[in-house]
Tab-separated table of C-alpha atoms and ligand atoms in Angstrom:
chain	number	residue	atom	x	y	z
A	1	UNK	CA	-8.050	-6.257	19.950
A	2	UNK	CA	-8.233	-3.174	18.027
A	3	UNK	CA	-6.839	-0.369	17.197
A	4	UNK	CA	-8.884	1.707	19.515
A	5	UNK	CA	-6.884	-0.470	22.257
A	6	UNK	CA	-3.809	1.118	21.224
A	7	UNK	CA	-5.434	4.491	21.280
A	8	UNK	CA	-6.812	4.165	24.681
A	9	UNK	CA	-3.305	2.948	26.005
A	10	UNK	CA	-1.800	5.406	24.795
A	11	UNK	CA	1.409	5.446	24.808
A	12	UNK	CA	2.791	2.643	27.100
A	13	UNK	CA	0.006	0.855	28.396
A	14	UNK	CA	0.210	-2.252	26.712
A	15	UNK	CA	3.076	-3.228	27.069
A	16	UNK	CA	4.169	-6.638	28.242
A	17	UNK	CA	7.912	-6.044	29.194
A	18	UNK	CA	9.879	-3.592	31.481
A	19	UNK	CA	10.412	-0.435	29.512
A	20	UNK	CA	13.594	-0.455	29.931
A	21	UNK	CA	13.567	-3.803	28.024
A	22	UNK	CA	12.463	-1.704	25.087
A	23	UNK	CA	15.030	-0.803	22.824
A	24	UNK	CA	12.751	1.182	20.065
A	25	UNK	CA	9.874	2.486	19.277
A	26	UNK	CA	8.223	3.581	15.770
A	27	UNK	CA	5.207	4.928	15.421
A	28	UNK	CA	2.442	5.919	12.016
A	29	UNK	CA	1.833	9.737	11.821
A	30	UNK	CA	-1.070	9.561	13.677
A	31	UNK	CA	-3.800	10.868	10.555
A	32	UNK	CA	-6.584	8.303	11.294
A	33	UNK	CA	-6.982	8.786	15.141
A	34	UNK	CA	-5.753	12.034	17.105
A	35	UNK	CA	-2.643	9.728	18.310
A	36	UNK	CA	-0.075	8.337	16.559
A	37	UNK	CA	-0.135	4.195	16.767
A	38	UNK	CA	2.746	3.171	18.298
A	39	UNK	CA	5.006	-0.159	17.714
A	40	UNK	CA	7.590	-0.784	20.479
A	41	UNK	CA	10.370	-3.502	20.426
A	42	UNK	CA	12.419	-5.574	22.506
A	43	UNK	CA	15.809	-6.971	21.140
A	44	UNK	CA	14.522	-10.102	19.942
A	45	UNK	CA	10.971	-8.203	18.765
A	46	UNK	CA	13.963	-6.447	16.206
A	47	UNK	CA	15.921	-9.568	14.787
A	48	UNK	CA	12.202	-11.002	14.227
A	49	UNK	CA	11.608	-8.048	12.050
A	50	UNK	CA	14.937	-7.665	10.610
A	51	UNK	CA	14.536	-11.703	9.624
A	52	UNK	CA	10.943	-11.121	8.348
A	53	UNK	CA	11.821	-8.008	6.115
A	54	UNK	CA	14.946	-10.374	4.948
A	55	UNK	CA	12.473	-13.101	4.095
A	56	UNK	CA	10.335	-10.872	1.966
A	57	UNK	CA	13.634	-9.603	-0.121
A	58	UNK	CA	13.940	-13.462	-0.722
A	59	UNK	CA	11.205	-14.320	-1.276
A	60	UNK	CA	11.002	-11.331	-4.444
A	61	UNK	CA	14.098	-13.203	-5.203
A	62	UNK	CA	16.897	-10.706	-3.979
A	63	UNK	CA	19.991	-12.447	-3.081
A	64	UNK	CA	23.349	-10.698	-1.249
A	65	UNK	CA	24.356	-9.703	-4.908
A	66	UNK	CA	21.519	-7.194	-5.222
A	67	UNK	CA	22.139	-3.050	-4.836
A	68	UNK	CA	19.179	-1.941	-2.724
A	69	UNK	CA	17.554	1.455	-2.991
A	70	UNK	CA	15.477	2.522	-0.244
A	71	UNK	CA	12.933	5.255	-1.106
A	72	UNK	CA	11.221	5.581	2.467
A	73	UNK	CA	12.599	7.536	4.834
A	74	UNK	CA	14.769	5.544	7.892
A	75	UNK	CA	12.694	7.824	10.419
A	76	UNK	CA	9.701	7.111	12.625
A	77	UNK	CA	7.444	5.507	10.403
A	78	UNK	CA	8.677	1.938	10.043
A	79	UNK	CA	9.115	1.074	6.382
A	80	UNK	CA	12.295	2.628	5.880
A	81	UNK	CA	13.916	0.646	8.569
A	82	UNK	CA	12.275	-2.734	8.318
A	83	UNK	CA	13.953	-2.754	5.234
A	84	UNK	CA	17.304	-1.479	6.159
A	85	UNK	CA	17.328	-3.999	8.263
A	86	UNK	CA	15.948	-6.784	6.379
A	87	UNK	CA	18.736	-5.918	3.378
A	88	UNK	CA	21.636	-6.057	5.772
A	89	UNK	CA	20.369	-9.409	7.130
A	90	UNK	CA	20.076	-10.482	3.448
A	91	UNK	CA	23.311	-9.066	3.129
A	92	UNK	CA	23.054	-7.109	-0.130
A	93	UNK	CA	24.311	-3.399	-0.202
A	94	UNK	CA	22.176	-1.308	0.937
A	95	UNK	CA	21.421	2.617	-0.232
A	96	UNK	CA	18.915	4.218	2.637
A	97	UNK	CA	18.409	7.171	-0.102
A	98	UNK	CA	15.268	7.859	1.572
A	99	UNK	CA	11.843	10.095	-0.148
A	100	UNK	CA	11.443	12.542	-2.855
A	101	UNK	CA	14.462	13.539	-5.171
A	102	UNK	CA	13.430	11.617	-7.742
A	103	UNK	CA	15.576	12.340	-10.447
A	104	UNK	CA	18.685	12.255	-8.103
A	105	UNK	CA	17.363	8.709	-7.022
A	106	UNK	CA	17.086	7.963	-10.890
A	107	UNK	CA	20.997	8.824	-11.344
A	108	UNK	CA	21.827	6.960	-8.249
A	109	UNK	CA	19.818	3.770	-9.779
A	110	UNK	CA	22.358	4.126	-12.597
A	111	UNK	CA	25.702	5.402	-11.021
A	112	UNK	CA	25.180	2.767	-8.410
A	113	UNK	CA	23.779	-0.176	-10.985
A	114	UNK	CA	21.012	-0.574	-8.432
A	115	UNK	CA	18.680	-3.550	-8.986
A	116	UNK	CA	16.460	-3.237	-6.383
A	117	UNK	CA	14.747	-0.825	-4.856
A	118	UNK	CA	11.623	-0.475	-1.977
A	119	UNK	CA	9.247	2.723	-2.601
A	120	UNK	CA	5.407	3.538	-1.641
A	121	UNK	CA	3.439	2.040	-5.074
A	122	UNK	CA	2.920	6.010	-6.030
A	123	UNK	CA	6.273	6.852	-5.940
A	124	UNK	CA	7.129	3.730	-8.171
A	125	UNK	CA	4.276	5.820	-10.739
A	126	UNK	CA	6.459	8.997	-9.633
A	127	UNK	CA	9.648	7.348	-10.373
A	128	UNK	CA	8.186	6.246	-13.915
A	129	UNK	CA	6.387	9.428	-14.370
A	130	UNK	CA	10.219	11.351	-13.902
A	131	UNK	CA	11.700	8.391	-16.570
A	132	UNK	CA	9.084	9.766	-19.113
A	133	UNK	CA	9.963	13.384	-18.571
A	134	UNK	CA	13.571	12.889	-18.936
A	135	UNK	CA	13.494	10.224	-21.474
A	136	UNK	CA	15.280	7.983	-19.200
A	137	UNK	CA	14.898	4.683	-20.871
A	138	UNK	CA	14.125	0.793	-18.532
A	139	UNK	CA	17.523	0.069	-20.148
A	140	UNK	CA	19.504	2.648	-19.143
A	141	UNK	CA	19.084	1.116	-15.641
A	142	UNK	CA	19.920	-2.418	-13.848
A	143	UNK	CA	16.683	-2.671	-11.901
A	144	UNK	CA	14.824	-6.120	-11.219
A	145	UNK	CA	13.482	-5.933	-8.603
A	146	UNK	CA	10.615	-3.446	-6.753
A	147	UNK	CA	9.014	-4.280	-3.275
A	148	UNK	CA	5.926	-1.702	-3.276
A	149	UNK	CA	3.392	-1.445	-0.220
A	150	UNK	CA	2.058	0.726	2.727
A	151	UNK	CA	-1.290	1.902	0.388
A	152	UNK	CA	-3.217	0.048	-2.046
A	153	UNK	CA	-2.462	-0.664	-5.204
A	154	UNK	CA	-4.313	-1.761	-8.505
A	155	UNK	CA	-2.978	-4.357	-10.990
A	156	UNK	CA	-2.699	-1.665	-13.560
A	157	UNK	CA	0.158	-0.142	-11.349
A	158	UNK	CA	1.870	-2.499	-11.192
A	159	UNK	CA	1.741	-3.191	-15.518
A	160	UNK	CA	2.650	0.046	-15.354
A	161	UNK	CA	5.593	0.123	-12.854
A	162	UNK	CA	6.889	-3.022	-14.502
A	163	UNK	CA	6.771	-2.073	-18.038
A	164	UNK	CA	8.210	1.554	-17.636
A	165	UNK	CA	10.916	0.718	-15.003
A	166	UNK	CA	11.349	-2.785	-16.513
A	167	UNK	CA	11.313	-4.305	-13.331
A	168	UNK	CA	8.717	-7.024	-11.587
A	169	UNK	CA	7.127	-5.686	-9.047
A	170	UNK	CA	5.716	-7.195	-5.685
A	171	UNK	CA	2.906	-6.202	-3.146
A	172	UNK	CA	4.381	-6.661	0.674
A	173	UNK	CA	1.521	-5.965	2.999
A	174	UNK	CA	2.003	-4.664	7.348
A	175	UNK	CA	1.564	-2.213	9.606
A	176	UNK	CA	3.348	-0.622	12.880
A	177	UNK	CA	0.977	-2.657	15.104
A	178	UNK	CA	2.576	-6.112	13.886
A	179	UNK	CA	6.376	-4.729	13.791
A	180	UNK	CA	5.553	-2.867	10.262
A	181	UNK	CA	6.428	-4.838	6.843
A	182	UNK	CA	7.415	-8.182	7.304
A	183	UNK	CA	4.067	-10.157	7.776
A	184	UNK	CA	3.683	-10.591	4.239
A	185	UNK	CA	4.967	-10.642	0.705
A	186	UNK	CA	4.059	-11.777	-3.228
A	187	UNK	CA	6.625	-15.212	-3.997
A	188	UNK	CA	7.576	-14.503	-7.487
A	189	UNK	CA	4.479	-16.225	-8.578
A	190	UNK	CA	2.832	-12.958	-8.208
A	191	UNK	CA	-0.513	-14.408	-7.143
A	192	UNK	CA	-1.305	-13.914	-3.640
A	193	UNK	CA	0.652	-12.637	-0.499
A	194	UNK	CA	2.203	-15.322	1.608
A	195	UNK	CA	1.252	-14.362	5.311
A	196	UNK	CA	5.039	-15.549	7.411
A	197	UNK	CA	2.287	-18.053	9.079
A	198	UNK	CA	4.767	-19.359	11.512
A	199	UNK	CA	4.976	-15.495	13.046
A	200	UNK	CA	1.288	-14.633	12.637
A	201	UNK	CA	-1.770	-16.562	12.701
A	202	UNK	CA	-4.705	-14.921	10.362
A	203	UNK	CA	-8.134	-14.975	10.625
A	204	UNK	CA	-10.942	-12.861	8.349
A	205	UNK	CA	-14.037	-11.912	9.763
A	206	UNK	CA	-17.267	-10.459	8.632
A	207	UNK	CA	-16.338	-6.456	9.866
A	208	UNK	CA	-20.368	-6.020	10.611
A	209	UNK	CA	-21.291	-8.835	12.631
A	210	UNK	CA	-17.779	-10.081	13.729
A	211	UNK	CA	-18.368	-13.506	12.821
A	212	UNK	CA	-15.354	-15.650	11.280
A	213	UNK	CA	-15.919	-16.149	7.696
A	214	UNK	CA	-14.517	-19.441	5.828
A	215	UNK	CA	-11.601	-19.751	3.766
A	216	UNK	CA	-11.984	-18.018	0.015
A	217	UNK	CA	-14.396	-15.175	1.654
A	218	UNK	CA	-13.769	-11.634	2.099
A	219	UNK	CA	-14.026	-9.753	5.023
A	220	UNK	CA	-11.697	-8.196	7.411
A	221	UNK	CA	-8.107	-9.437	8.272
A	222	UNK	CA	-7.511	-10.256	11.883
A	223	UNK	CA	-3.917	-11.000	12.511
A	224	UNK	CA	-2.387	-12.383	15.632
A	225	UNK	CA	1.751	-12.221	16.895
A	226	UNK	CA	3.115	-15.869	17.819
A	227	UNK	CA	6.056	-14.115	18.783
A	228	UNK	CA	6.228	-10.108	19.347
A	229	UNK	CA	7.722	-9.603	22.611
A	230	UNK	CA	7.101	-5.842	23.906
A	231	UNK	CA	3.271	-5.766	22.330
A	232	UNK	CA	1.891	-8.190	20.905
A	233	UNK	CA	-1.568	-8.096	19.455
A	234	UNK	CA	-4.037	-10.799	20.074
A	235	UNK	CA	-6.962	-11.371	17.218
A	236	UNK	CA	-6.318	-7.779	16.009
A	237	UNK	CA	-8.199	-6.351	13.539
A	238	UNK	CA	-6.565	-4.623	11.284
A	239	UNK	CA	-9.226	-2.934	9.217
A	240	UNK	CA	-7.993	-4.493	6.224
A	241	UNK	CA	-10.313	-6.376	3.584
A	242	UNK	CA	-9.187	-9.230	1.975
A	243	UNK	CA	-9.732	-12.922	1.161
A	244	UNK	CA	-7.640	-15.554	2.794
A	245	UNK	CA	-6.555	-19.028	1.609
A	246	UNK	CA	-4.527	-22.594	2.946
A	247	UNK	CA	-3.573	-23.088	-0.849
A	248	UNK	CA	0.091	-23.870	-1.271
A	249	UNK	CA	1.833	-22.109	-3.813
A	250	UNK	CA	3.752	-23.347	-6.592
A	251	UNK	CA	6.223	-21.901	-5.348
A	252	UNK	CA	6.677	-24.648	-2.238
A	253	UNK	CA	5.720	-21.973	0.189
A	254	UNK	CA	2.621	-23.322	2.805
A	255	UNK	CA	0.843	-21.639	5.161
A	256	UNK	CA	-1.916	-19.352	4.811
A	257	UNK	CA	-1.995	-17.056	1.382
A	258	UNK	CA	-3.898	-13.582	1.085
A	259	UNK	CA	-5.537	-11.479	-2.184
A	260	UNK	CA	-4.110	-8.469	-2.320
A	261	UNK	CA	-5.790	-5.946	0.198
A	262	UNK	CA	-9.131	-4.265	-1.412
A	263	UNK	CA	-9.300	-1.380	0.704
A	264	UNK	CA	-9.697	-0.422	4.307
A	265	UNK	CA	-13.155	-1.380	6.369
A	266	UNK	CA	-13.105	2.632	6.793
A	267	UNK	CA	-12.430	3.201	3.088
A	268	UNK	CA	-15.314	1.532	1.998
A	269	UNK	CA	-18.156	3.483	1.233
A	270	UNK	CA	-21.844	2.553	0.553
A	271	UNK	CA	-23.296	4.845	-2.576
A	272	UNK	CA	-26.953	4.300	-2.942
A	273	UNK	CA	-26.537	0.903	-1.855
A	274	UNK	CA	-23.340	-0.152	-3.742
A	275	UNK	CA	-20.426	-1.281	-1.668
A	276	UNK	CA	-18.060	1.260	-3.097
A	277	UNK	CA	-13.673	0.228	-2.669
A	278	UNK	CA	-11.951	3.429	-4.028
A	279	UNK	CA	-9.605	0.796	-5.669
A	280	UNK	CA	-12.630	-0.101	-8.066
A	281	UNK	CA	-12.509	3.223	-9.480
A	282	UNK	CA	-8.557	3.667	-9.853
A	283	UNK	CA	-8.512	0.079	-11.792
A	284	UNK	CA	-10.832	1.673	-14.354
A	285	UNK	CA	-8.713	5.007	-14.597
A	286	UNK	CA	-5.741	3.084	-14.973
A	287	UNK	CA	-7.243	0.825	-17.598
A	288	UNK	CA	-7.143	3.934	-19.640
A	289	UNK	CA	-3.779	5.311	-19.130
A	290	UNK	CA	-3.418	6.280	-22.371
A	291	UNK	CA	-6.155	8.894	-21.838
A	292	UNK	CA	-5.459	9.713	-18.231
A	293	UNK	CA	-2.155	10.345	-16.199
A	294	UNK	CA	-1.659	8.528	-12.777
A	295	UNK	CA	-3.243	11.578	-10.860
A	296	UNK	CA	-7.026	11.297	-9.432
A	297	UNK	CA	-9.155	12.583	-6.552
A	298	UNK	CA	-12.491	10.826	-5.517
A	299	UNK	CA	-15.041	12.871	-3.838
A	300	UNK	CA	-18.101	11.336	-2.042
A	301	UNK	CA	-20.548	14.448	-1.329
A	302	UNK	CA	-24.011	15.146	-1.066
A	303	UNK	CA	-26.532	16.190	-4.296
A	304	UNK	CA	-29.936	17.301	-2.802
A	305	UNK	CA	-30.473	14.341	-0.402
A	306	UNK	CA	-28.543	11.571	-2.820
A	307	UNK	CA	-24.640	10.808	-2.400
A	308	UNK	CA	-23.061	11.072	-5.459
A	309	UNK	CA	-19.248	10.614	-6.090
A	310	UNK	CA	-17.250	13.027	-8.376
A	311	UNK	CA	-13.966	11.884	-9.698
A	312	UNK	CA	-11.202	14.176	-10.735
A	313	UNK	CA	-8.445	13.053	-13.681
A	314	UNK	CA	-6.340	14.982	-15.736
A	315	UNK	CA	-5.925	14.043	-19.256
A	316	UNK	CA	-2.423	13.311	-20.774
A	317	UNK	CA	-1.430	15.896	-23.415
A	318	UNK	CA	-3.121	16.206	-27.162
A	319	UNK	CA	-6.095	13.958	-26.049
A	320	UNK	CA	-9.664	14.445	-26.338
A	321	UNK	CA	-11.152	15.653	-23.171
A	322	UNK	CA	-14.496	15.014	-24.318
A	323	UNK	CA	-14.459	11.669	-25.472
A	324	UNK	CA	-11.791	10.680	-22.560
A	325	UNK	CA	-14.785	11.375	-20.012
A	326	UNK	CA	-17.065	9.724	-21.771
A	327	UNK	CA	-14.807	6.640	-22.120
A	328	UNK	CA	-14.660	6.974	-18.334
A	329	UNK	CA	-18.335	7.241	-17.260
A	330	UNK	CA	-19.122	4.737	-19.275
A	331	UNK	CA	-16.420	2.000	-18.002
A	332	UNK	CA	-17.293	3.047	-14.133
A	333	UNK	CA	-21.015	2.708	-14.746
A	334	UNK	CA	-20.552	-0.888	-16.130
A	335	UNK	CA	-18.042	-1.024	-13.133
A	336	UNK	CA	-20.295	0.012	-10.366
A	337	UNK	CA	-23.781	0.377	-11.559
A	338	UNK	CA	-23.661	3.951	-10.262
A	339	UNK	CA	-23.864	7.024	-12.776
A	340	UNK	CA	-20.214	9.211	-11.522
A	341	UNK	CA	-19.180	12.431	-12.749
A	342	UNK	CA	-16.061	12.658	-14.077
A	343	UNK	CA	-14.366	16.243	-14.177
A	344	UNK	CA	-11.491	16.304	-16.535
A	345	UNK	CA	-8.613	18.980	-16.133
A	346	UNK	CA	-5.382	19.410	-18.080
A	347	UNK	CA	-2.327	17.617	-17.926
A	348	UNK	CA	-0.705	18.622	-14.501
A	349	UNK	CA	-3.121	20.527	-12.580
A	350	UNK	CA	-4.164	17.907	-10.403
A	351	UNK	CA	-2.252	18.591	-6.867
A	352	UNK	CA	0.952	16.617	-6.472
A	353	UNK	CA	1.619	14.375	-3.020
A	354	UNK	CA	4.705	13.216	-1.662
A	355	UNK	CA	4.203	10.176	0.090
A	356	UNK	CA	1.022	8.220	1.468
A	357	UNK	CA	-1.216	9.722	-1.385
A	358	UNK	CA	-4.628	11.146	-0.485
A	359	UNK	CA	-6.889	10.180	-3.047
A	360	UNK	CA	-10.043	10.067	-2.038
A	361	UNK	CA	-12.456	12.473	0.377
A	362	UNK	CA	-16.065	11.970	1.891
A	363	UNK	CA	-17.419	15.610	2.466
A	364	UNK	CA	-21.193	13.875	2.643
A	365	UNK	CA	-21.558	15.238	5.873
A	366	UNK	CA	-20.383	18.410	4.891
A	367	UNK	CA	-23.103	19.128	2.395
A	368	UNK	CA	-22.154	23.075	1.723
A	369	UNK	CA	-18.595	22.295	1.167
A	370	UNK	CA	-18.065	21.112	-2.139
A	371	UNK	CA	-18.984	22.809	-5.081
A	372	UNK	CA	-17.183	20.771	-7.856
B	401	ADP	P1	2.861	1.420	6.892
B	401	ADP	O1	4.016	2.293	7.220
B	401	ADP	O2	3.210	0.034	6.445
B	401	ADP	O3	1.843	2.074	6.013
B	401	ADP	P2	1.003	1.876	8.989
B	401	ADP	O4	0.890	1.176	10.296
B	401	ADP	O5	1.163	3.358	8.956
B	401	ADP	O6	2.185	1.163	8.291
B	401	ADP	O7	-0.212	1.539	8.052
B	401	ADP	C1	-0.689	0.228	7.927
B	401	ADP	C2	-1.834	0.232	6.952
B	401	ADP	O8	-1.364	0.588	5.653
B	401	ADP	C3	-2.475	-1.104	6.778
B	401	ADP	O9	-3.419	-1.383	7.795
B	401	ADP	C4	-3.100	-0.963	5.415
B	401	ADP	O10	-4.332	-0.268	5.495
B	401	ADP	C5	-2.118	-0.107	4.673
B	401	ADP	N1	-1.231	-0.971	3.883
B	401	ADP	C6	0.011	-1.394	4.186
B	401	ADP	N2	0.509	-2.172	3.198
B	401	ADP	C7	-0.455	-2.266	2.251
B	401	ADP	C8	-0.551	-2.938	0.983
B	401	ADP	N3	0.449	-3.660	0.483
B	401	ADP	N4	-1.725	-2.816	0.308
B	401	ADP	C9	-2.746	-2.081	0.789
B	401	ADP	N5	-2.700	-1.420	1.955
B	401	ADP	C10	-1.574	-1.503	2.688
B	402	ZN	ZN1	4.490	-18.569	-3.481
């Protein structure tokens, strides 16, 4: 299956149970296709998820004691209530604060003594990003604890995120098609995402040729349901790219184990031959943090007849534009092998984004419409 299947079945054809058997439905904003992907649930399709988000809090190493901040919104996408769920399971107290407001989020992480909270990875950089501004130190807080997913993510973020919010912070990986998170968290090894392998089977195949790939290759992750009710999704491909592994985990979790996901098959781009992740090129921003704020746009566009990628930063305050760039160029040449422009503006006059952040745009087929 893929996700054209739950395009062209739009919105109840695939369905395996009497609607009326149904007793809710999420569903993504619809961005990448014209419809939104919808995820629809029977009763026991729910306390599976509920469970599954609860295992993940675990897993981080959340117990009923914790205080629980949700940052994403208990509305239609299905983050926000995976983990409402999955925290009353656990049985720690729960606080479905919901997006944006970040300072009022920051006093109700210390009014509250939260030590736990569940945000988007950018809004974790927001969240620090807020701390700097109003000198809000890690320990004036309680936090331990951050579960960050729903976009990619570099390493960098999450040395950042840790070290400014003084938490540790762990990649869960889902989507709506396969209830939304749950499928898969980092054990407090940090090293890998455990895929729940007794609720999903995973496979990785090459996304050209289809072909299954072996163990400790990368290609894209095909996920199947052992147990969703309402729809579940055989072999789906996911248009993820990662690396799976049988390895078992210090941590005395088996089952299959996953790298962090690279990208999406769609966000991958090939540059005068170079397989090009937009994650490649926010690791080496990030590696110089103290030059650069958290802020960036890719562009992939068209010079003449050659695709060329420009990438936007802004420069923290008192620093060297000038030698900042060429600190960049330099690192993503050795990075990618590709010469990139790098346009430098000052602190805060790269657009701000609340949510899903948009980082990256390929206007190569719109040659007139970029000019820098
Ligand atoms: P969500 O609300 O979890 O983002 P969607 O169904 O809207 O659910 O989007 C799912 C997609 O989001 C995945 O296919 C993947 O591309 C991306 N995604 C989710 N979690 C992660 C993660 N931890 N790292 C990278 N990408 C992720
Ligand atoms: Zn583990």
């Amino acid at each position: 299956m893929e996700k054209q299947d739950f395009l062209d079945s739009f919105p109840f054809q695939l369905l395996c149970i009497p609607n009326e058997d149904i007793v809710r439905m999420h569903a993504t904003s619809g961005t990448s296709g014209h419809r939104p992907t919808c995820g629809f649930y029977s009763q026991k399709d729910l306390d599976d998820w509920s469970y599954l988000c609860a295992r993940n809090l675990g897993a981080i190493g959340m117990t009923k004691k914790d205080v629980f901040q949700n940052t994403t919104s208990s509305g239609l996408f299905t983050g926000g209530f995976g983990y409402a769920q999955g925290c009353t399971v656990l049985g720690a107290m729960l606080i479905p604060f919901g997006p944006g407001l970040t300072s009022r989020q920051l006093e109700f992480f210390k009014i509250f003594k939260v030590t736990a909270f569940h945000a988007i990875p950018s809004f974790g950089l927001r969240i620090a990003q807020v701390m700097e501004e109003e000198d809000i130190k890690k320990d004036d807080l309680y936090l331990k604890f951050a579960i960050l997913g729903a976009e990619g993510w570099a390493e960098s973020t999450r040395k950042t995120i840790e070290e400014r919010l003084g938490v540790k912070a762990y990649d869960n990986w889902g989507m709506t098609e396969a209830y939304g998170p749950g499928p898969s968290v980092e054990c407090q090894e940090q090293n890998g995402l455990h895929i729940w392998s007794d609720y999903f089977f995973p496979e990785v195949i090459d996304p050209k040729t289809g072909d299954f790939l072996s163990y400790g290759e990368t290609g894209e992750l095909v996920i199947t349901s052992l147990y969703k009710e309402a729809a579940p999704i055989f072999r789906y491909r996911t248009g993820d790219i990662t690396t799976l592994y049988t390895s078992e985990c210090p941590c005395g979790r088996t089952g299959f184990i996953m790298d962090r996901i690279k990208g999406r098959q769609d966000d991958m781009k090939i540059i005068r031959g170079v397989n090009i992740y937009p994650s490649l090129i926010e690791e080496e921003i990030f590696n110089l943090s103290k030059f650069f704020t958290d802020i960036y746009l890719i562009t992939y566009h068209t010079v003449g007849v050659m695709d060329t990628i420009t990438v936007k930063v802004e420069t923290r305050p008192r620093i060297d534009k000038n030698s900042a760039k060429k600190k960049l160029q330099r690192n993503l040449r050795e990075a990618t092998m590709l010469g990139i422009n790098v346009i430098v503006s000052d602190p805060g006059t790269l657009p701000r984004q609340e949510g899903k952040a948009i980082r990256y745009q390929d206007l190569r087929d719109r040659k007139d419409k970029f000019n820098g």
